[in-house]
Amino acid sequence: MPVATRGALKLLDASDLDWLRPEVLLANTYHLMLRPGAQLIEEMGGIHRFSGWEGPYLSDSGGYQVFSLSPQVDAEGASFKSVYDGSLLRLTPASAVEAQERIGADIAMCLDVCSALPAERGSLEADMERTLVWAGRCQAAHRRGDQALFGVVQGGTDLGLRARCAKQLVEMGFDGYGIGGLSVGESRPEMLSALAATLEVLPEDQPRYLMGVGDPLSLVEAISMGVDMFDCVLPTRLARHGVALSWEGRLRLRAARFARQAEPIEADCSCVVCARYSRAYLRHLLCVGEPTGGRLLSLHNLWWTGALVRSARAAIVEGSLAGLVGRVRRAWGSAEA
Ligand SMILES: [Zn+2]
């Protein structure tokens, strides 16, 4: 899922989505509830009509952003200051669900408590227990029959807590399951163990969504473990910093070595950018600060990431996923992204 933070992929619009065809687009509830407001989006017909894109949307709960603002958290919710005007606001399980119902995405997420890592087991457990209580409140508050609701597994890097949280959420019964609180500073082996402990419990026949992870190696490794959904700002954020994703790894296109390269970012990439523009031209746009440079790289990076996931799906069917994971590992080395 590409991330349309404020209801748009940065530098792109819905006509780009017509050919990018992401299976789902993520919109951030935190940003949309502050500007323009969930009620306004509802009045304008919901996020699909408002943004001009009729494909599937997932909204997050707003929790991840709120928890990154060091909010005052109590048993009922979190109080925080708006980044826009400093006003004091409150997010509770019920208000997170209400905002998401008004925004009207196809998939809504339960409000969870994301533990900052590293953390003591006691604090991980308290956050996980609160996540479970809040999941129950979100489920009770959720009214829209045309909107799926996903639970979110927490528990940090503690395998027992991960398994317990996943088991209880499955007993409560959600339409799908997010795996939150990973890739937030823990080591790679710790992340993969926590992921494995979670996936062991979550049902294979329901969507399993690894939240906020999207570097190429993590994508294919997690897919090979059984993850179905991802979101990440990486493709568009790197693009705006002049970095193209490729089978050579990251290409920092501002580098002087690209100045006279007539070939596209990647010869066998089937995106509109690689069909038309040279590395030399893209480098020029980036070096002189033309916004089109970041826009074209965003298009390529999103297409490239989507193509990687489609390759993984084909490889699963052909039984050759291990080969693909090896190829990505050789190209991308450590998952540093
Ligand atoms: Zn391309």
Short mmCIF file of N, CA, C and O and ligand atoms in Angstrom, two decimals, residues 19 245 264-275 296-297 299-301 303-304, ligand 1:
data_model
loop_
_atom_site.label_atom_id
_atom_site.label_comp_id
_atom_site.label_asym_id
_atom_site.label_seq_id
_atom_site.Cartn_x
_atom_site.Cartn_y
_atom_site.Cartn_z
N TRP A 19 -2.81 4.08 -13.58
CA TRP A 19 -1.92 3.06 -14.17
C TRP A 19 -1.05 2.38 -13.12
O TRP A 19 -0.66 1.24 -13.29
N LEU A 245 14.82 3.10 -6.53
CA LEU A 245 14.93 1.69 -6.17
C LEU A 245 15.26 0.92 -7.44
O LEU A 245 14.69 1.20 -8.51
N PRO A 264 17.69 4.18 -19.11
CA PRO A 264 16.71 4.48 -18.06
C PRO A 264 17.21 4.00 -16.70
O PRO A 264 18.27 3.37 -16.62
N ILE A 265 16.45 4.28 -15.65
CA ILE A 265 16.83 3.81 -14.31
C ILE A 265 17.08 2.31 -14.37
O ILE A 265 18.09 1.82 -13.87
N GLU A 266 16.18 1.60 -15.04
CA GLU A 266 16.34 0.15 -15.15
C GLU A 266 15.78 -0.29 -16.51
O GLU A 266 14.62 -0.02 -16.81
N ALA A 267 16.62 -0.98 -17.28
CA ALA A 267 16.26 -1.27 -18.67
C ALA A 267 14.99 -2.14 -18.76
O ALA A 267 14.16 -1.93 -19.64
N ASP A 268 14.82 -3.09 -17.85
CA ASP A 268 13.66 -3.97 -17.99
C ASP A 268 12.50 -3.58 -17.06
O ASP A 268 11.60 -4.36 -16.84
N CYS A 269 12.54 -2.35 -16.55
CA CYS A 269 11.40 -1.87 -15.76
C CYS A 269 10.31 -1.42 -16.75
O CYS A 269 10.61 -0.76 -17.75
N SER A 270 9.07 -1.81 -16.48
CA SER A 270 7.99 -1.49 -17.43
C SER A 270 7.22 -0.23 -17.03
O SER A 270 6.09 -0.03 -17.46
N CYS A 271 7.84 0.63 -16.22
CA CYS A 271 7.11 1.84 -15.80
C CYS A 271 7.20 2.95 -16.86
O CYS A 271 8.04 2.90 -17.75
N VAL A 272 6.32 3.93 -16.75
CA VAL A 272 6.27 5.01 -17.74
C VAL A 272 7.55 5.87 -17.72
O VAL A 272 7.91 6.47 -18.72
N VAL A 273 8.20 5.93 -16.58
CA VAL A 273 9.41 6.75 -16.46
C VAL A 273 10.57 6.08 -17.19
O VAL A 273 11.29 6.71 -17.97
N CYS A 274 10.71 4.79 -16.96
CA CYS A 274 11.82 4.06 -17.60
C CYS A 274 11.60 3.93 -19.11
O CYS A 274 12.54 3.76 -19.87
N ALA A 275 10.33 4.01 -19.54
CA ALA A 275 10.05 3.94 -20.98
C ALA A 275 10.48 5.21 -21.70
O ALA A 275 10.65 5.21 -22.92
N LEU A 296 8.83 11.99 -10.90
CA LEU A 296 9.13 10.85 -11.78
C LEU A 296 9.75 9.70 -10.99
O LEU A 296 9.42 8.53 -11.21
N LEU A 297 10.62 10.02 -10.04
CA LEU A 297 11.20 8.96 -9.22
C LEU A 297 10.15 8.29 -8.34
O LEU A 297 10.19 7.08 -8.10
N LEU A 299 7.04 7.85 -9.16
CA LEU A 299 6.30 6.93 -10.04
C LEU A 299 7.10 5.64 -10.24
O LEU A 299 6.57 4.54 -10.11
N HIS A 300 8.39 5.79 -10.55
CA HIS A 300 9.21 4.59 -10.76
C HIS A 300 9.27 3.74 -9.48
O HIS A 300 9.08 2.53 -9.52
N ASN A 301 9.56 4.38 -8.34
CA ASN A 301 9.74 3.62 -7.09
C ASN A 301 8.47 2.89 -6.69
O ASN A 301 8.53 1.76 -6.19
N TRP A 303 6.08 1.91 -8.77
CA TRP A 303 5.89 0.83 -9.74
C TRP A 303 6.83 -0.33 -9.44
O TRP A 303 6.46 -1.50 -9.45
N TRP A 304 8.10 0.02 -9.15
CA TRP A 304 9.13 -0.99 -8.89
C TRP A 304 8.74 -1.84 -7.67
O TRP A 304 8.86 -3.06 -7.69
ZN ZN B 1 10.90 2.29 -13.87
#
